[in-house]
Short mmCIF file of C-alpha atoms in Angstrom, two decimals:
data_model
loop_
_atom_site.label_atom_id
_atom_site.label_comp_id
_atom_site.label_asym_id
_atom_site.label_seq_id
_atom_site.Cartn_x
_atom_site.Cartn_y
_atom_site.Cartn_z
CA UNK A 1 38.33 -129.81 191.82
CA UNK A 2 39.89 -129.29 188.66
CA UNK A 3 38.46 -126.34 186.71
CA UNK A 4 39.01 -125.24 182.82
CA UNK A 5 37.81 -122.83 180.47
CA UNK A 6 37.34 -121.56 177.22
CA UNK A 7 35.92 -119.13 174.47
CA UNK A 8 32.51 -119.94 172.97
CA UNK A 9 31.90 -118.03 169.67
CA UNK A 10 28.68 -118.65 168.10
CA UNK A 11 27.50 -117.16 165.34
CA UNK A 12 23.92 -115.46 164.70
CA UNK A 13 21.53 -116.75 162.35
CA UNK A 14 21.20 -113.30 161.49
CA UNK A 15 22.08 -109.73 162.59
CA UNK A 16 21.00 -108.92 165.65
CA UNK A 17 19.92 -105.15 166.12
CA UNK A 18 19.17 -102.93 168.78
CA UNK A 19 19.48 -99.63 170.22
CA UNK A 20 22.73 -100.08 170.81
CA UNK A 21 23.79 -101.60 167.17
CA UNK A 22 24.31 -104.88 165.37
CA UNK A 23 25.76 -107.78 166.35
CA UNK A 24 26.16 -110.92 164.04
CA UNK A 25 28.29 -113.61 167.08
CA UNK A 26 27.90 -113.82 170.72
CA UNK A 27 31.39 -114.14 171.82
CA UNK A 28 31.14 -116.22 175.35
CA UNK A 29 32.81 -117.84 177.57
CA UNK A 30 32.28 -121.64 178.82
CA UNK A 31 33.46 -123.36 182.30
CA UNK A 32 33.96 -126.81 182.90
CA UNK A 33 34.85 -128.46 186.53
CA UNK A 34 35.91 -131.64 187.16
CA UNK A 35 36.05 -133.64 190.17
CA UNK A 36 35.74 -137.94 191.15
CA UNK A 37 34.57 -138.20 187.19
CA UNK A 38 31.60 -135.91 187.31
CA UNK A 39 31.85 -132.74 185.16
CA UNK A 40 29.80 -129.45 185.56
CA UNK A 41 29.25 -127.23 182.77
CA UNK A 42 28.54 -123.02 182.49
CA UNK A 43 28.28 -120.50 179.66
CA UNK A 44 27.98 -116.50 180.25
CA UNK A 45 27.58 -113.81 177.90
CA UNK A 46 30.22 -110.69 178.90
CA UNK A 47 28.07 -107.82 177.96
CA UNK A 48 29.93 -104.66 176.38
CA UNK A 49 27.57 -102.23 177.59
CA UNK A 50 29.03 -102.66 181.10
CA UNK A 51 33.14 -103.06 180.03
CA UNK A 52 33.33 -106.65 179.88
CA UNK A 53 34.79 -108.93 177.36
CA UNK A 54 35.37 -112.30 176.23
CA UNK A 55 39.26 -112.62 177.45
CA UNK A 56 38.50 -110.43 180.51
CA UNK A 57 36.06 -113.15 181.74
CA UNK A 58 38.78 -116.07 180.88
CA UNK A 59 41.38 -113.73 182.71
CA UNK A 60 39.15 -113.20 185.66
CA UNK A 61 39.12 -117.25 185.93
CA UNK A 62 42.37 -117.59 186.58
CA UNK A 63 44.05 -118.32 190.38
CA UNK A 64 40.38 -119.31 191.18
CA UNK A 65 40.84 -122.76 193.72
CA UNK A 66 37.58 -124.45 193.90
CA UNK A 67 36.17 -127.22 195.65
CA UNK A 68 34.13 -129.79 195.31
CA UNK A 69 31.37 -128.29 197.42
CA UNK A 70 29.04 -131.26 199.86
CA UNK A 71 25.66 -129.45 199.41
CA UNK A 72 23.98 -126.10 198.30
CA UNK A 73 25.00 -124.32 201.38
CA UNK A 74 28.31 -125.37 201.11
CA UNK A 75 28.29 -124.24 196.87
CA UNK A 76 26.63 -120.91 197.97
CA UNK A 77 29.12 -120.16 200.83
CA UNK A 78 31.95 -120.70 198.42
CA UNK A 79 30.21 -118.71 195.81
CA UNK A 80 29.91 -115.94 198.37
CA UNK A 81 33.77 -116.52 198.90
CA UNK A 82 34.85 -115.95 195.47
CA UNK A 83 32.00 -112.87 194.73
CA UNK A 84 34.27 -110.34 195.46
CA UNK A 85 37.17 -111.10 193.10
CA UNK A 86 34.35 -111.33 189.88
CA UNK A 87 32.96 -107.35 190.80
CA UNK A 88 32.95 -106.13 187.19
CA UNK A 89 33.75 -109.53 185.36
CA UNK A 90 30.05 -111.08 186.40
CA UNK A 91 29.39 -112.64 183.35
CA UNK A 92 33.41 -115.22 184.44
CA UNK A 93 31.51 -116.01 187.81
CA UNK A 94 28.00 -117.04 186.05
CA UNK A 95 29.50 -119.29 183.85
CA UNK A 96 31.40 -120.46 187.06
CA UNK A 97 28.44 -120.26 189.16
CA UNK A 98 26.50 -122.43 186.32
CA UNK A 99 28.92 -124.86 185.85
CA UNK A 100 29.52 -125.72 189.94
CA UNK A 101 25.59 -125.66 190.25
CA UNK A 102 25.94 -128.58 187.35
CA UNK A 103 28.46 -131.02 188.98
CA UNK A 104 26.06 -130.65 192.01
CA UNK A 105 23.10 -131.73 190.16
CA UNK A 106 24.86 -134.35 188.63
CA UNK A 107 27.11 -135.42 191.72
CA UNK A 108 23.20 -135.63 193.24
CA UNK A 109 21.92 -137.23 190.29
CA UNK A 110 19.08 -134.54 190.44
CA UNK A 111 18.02 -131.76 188.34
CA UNK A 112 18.94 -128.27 189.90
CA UNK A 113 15.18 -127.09 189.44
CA UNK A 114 14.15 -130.01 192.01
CA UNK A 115 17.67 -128.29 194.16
CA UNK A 116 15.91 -125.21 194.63
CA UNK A 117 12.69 -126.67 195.39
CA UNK A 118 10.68 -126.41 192.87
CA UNK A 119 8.28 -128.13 190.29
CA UNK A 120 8.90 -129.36 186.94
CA UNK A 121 6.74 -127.77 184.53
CA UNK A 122 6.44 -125.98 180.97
CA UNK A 123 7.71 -122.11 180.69
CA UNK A 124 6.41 -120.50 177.72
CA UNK A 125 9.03 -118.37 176.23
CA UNK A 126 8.69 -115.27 174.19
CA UNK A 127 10.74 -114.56 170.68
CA UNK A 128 12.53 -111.26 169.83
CA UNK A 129 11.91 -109.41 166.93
CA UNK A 130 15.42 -106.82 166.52
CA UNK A 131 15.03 -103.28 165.38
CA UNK A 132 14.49 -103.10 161.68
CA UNK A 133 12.29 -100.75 159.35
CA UNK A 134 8.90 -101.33 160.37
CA UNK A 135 7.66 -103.13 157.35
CA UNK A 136 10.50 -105.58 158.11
CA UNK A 137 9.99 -106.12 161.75
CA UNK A 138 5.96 -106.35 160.91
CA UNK A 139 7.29 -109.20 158.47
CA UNK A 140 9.61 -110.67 160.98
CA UNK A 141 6.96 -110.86 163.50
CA UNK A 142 4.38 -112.39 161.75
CA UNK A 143 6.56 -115.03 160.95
CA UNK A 144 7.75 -115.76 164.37
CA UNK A 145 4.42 -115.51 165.47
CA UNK A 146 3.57 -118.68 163.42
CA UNK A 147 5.50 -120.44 166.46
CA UNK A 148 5.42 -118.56 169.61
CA UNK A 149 2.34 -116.88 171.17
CA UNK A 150 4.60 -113.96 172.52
CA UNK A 151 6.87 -111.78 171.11
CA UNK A 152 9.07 -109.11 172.41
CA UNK A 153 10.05 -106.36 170.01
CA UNK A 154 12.86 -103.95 169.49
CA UNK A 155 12.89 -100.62 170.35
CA UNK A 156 15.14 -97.23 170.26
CA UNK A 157 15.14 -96.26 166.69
CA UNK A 158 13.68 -93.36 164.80
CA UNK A 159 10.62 -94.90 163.40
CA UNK A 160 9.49 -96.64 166.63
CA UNK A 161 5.97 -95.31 166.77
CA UNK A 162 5.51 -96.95 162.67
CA UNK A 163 7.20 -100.40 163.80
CA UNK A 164 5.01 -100.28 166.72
CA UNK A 165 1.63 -100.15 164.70
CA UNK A 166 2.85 -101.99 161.80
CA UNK A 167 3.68 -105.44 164.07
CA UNK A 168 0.26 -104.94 165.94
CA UNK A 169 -1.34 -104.74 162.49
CA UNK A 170 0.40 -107.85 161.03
CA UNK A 171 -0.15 -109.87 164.13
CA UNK A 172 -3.37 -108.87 165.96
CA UNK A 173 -3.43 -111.68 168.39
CA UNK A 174 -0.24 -111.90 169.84
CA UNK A 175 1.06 -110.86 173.29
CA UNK A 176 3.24 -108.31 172.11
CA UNK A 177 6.51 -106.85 174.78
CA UNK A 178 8.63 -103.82 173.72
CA UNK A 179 11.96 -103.06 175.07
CA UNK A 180 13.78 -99.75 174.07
CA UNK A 181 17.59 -100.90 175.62
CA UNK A 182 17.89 -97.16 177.23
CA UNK A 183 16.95 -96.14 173.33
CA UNK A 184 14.80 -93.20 174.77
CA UNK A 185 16.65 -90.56 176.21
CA UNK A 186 13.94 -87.46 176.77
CA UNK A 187 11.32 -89.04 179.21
CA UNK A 188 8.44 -87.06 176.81
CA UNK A 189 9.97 -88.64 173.93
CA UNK A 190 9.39 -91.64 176.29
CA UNK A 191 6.23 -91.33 177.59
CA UNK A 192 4.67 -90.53 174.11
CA UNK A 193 6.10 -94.64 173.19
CA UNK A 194 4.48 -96.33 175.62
CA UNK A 195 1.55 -94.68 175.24
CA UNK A 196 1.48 -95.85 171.45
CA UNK A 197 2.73 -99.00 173.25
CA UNK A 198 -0.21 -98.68 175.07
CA UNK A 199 -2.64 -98.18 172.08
CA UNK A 200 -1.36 -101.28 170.12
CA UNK A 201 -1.80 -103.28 173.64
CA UNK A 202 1.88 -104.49 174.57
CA UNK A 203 1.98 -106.06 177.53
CA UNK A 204 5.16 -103.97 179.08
CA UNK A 205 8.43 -101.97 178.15
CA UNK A 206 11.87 -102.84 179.02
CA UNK A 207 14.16 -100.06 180.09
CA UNK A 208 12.73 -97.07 178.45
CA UNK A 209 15.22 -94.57 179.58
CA UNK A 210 19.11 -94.88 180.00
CA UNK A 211 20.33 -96.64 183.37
CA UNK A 212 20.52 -94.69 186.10
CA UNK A 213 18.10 -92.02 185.92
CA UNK A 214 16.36 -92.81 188.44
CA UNK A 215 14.16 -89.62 189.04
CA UNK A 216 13.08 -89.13 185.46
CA UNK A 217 12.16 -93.11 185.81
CA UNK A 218 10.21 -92.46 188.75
CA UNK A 219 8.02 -89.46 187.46
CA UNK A 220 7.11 -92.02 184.64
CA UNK A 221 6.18 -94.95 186.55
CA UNK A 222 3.33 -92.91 188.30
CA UNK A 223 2.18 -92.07 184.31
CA UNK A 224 3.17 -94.88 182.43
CA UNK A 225 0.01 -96.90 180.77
CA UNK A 226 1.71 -99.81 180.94
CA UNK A 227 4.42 -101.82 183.18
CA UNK A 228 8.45 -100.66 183.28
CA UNK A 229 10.63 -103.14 183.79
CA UNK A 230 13.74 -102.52 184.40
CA UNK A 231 16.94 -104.46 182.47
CA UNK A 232 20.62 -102.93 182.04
CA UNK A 233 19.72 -100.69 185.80
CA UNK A 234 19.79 -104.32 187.50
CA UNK A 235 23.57 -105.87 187.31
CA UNK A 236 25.56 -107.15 190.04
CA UNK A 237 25.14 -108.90 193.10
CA UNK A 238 22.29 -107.90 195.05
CA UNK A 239 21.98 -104.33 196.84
CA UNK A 240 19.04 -104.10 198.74
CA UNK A 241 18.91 -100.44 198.66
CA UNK A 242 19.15 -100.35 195.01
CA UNK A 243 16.53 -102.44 194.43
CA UNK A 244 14.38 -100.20 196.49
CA UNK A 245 15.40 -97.43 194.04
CA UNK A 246 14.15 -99.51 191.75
CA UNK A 247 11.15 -100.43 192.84
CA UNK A 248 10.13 -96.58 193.21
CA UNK A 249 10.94 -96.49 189.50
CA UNK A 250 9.46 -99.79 187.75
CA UNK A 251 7.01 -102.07 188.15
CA UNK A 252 9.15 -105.22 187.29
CA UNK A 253 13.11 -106.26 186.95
CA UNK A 254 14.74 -108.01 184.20
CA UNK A 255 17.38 -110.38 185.85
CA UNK A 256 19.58 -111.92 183.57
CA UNK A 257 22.07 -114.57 185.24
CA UNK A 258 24.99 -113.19 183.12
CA UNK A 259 24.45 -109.96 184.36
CA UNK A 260 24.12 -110.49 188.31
CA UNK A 261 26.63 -113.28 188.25
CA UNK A 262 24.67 -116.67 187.91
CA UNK A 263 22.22 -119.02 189.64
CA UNK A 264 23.11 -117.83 193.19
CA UNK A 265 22.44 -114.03 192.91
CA UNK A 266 19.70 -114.26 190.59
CA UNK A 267 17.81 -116.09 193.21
CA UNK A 268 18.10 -113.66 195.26
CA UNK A 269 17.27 -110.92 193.16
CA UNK A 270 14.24 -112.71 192.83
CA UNK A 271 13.36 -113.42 196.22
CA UNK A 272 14.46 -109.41 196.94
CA UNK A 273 12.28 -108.33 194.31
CA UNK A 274 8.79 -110.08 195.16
CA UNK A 275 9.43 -108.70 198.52
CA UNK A 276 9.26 -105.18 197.10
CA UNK A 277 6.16 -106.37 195.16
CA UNK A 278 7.89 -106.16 191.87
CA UNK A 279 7.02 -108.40 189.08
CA UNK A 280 9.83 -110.81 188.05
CA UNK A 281 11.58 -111.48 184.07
CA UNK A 282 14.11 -113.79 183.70
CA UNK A 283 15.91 -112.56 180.12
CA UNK A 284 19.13 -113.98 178.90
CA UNK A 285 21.46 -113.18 176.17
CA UNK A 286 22.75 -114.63 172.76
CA UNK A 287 23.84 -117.84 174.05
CA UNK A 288 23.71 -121.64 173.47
CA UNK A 289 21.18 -123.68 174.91
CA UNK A 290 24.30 -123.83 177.85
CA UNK A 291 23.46 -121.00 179.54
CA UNK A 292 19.37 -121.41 178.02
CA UNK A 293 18.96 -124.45 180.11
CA UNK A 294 20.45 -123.19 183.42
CA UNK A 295 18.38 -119.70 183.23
CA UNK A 296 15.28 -122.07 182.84
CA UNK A 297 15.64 -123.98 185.87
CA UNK A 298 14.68 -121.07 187.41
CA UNK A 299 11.90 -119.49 185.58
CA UNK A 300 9.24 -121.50 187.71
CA UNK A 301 9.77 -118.15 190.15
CA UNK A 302 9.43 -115.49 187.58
CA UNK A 303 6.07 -114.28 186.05
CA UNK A 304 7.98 -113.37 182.81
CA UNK A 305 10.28 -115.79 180.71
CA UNK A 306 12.16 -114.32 177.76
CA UNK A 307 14.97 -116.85 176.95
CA UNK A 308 15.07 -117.58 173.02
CA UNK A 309 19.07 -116.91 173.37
CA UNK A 310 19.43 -120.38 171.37
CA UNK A 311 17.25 -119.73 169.34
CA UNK A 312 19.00 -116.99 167.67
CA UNK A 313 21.87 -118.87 166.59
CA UNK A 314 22.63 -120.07 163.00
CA UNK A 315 23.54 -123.45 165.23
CA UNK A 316 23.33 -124.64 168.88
CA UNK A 317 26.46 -126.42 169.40
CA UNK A 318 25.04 -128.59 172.24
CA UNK A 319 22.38 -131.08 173.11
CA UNK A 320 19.56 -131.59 176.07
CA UNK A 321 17.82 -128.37 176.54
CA UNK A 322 14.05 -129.33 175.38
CA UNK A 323 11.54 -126.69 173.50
CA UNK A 324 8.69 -127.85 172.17
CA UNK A 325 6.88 -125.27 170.19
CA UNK A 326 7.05 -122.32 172.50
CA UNK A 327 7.68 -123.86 175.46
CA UNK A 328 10.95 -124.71 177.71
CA UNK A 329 10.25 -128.11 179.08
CA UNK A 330 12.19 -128.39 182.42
CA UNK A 331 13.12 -132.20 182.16
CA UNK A 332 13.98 -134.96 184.98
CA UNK A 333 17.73 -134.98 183.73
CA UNK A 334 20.87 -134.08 186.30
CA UNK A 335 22.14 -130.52 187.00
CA UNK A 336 20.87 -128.15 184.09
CA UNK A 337 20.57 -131.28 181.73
CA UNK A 338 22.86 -129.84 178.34
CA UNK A 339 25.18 -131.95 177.92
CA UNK A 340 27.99 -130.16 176.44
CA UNK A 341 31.57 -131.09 175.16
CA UNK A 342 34.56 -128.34 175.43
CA UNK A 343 37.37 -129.66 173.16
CA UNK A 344 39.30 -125.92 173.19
CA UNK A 345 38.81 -125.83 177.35
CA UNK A 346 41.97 -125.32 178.90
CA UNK A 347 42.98 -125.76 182.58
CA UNK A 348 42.59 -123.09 184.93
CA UNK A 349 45.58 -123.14 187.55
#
């Protein structure tokens, strides 16, 4: 199985903001294999906050000898093979793991979503609103909200508890999410949010205090007035006794396929996680519908969906994934069903 690779630079439509700063490109990374003329496709996002970059994760590719596996146990067993060489570069084996869960599909002629065993069906996606004054994210979300019925906005800035009223005032119907990217470090400071949070009646709160701090995060899940799910304190492959750390800390998880390291491990984050009796997300980054359409064959498992990645580019450089309105449409097409054309790949050896 031949396997290539490449960068993926796509620029925003506009700045993206949050606690953590702007950002105006994703800089990705795209896989492609190759084997008895069917091709697979990946994309992955390497996210800065945990050391990872775009050449890192086209470095990490290299020396990697795949082949062309039979059937998903065989895929998952060499998947479980190669884990160990990707700690720290997860974002090089999702766009791997994507891209060999692709050539399956297609070698099978069958969408992964029908792989995994599941039904097709509609996943209503919410839209992000990025930190901004609050008179410009009340703005921002009343024009989203035009389109999607649920929007998830922004947190960690100095005028959170005005953005928060100012959005609920411009858009009084909408399911409103907040997530604060580890924005708040003093678990009062905290606490005081969601319960303004709380008062304008958002749904939940993404990572309200920096990764890792566990014990604050556990004092406030037994006050908080409204679910914690937890996002950047869930990366890797799975660890069963972090996860029960976790779930003495939040009510839900965020897991993002470019932060666990693709199709394979999020699955099993999932499956780990409604175990513990946690609710499920399944959140992306700024990508192309790529990596879009392979997060949304699994949403059918996840009580959350918040994958509007495409949708924050100035222009989606590939074809297939299907939204209509608000909604992810998971269609009867092969693997993750984007088809997708990497001129700049080059061969992995």
């Amino acid at each position: 199985m031949k396997l290539f690779a490449a960068p993926l630079n796509l620029p925003l439509s506009e700045p993206f903001v949050t606690a953590r700063g702007p950002r105006t490109e994703a800089h990705n990374v795209a896989v492609r294999v190759e084997h008895e003329g069917v091709v697979g496709v990946g994309e992955a996002a390497p996210i800065a906050r945990f050391s990872q970059t775009q050449q890192g994760a086209l470095e990490a590719l290299h020396g990697v000898v795949l082949e062309a596996p039979a059937d998903l146990a065989a895929l998952e067993r060499q998947l479980d093979a190669l884990a160990p060489r990707f700690v720290g570069q997860e974002a090089a084996l999702c766009a791997l793991d994507i891209a060999l869960h692709d050539w399956l599909g297609r070698a099978r002629a069958a969408p992964l979503w029908r792989l995994f065993g599941l039904q097709p069906t509609r996943v209503r996606t919410s839209m992000t609103v990025s930190l901004q004054s609050p008179s410009s994210a009340a703005a921002r979300a009343a024009q989203l909200g035009e389109r999607f019925a649920l929007l998830k906005v922004k947190l960690g800035g100095s005028q959170d508890e005005a953005l928060i009223e100012a959005v609920r005032a411009r858009c009084p119907e909408a399911g409103l999410r907040a997530d604060a990217n580890e924005g708040w470090t003093n678990p009062n400071h905290a606490l005081a949010m969601m319960a303004a949070l709380a008062a304008a009646r958002f749904e939940l709160v993404e990572q309200p205090l920096p990764a890792g701090q566990w014990h604050f995060a556990r004092r406030l899940e037994h006050r908080a007035p409204l679910p914690m799910f937890a996002d950047e304190d869930l990366a890797g492959a799975l660890d069963a006794e972090k996860l029960s750390c976790l779930a003495g800390c939040y009510h839900g998880v965020n897991v993002k396929l470019d932060k666990v390291g693709g199709l394979l491990p999020a699955r099993r984050w999932i499956a780990a996680a409604r175990a513990q009796q946690l609710s499920v997300m399944v959140g992306c980054m700024a990508s192309s519908s790529l990596a879009i359409a392979a997060a949304a064959q699994i949403a059918p498992l996840c009580d959350v969906v918040d994958l509007d990645g495409s949708l924050l580019l100035a222009r989606d450089p590939f074809e297939g994934l299907e939204i209509e309105g608000d909604e992810i449409v998971l269609a009867d097409r092969p693997g993750h069903g984007v088809t997708a054309v990497l001129a700049d790949a080059v061969e992995i050896r």
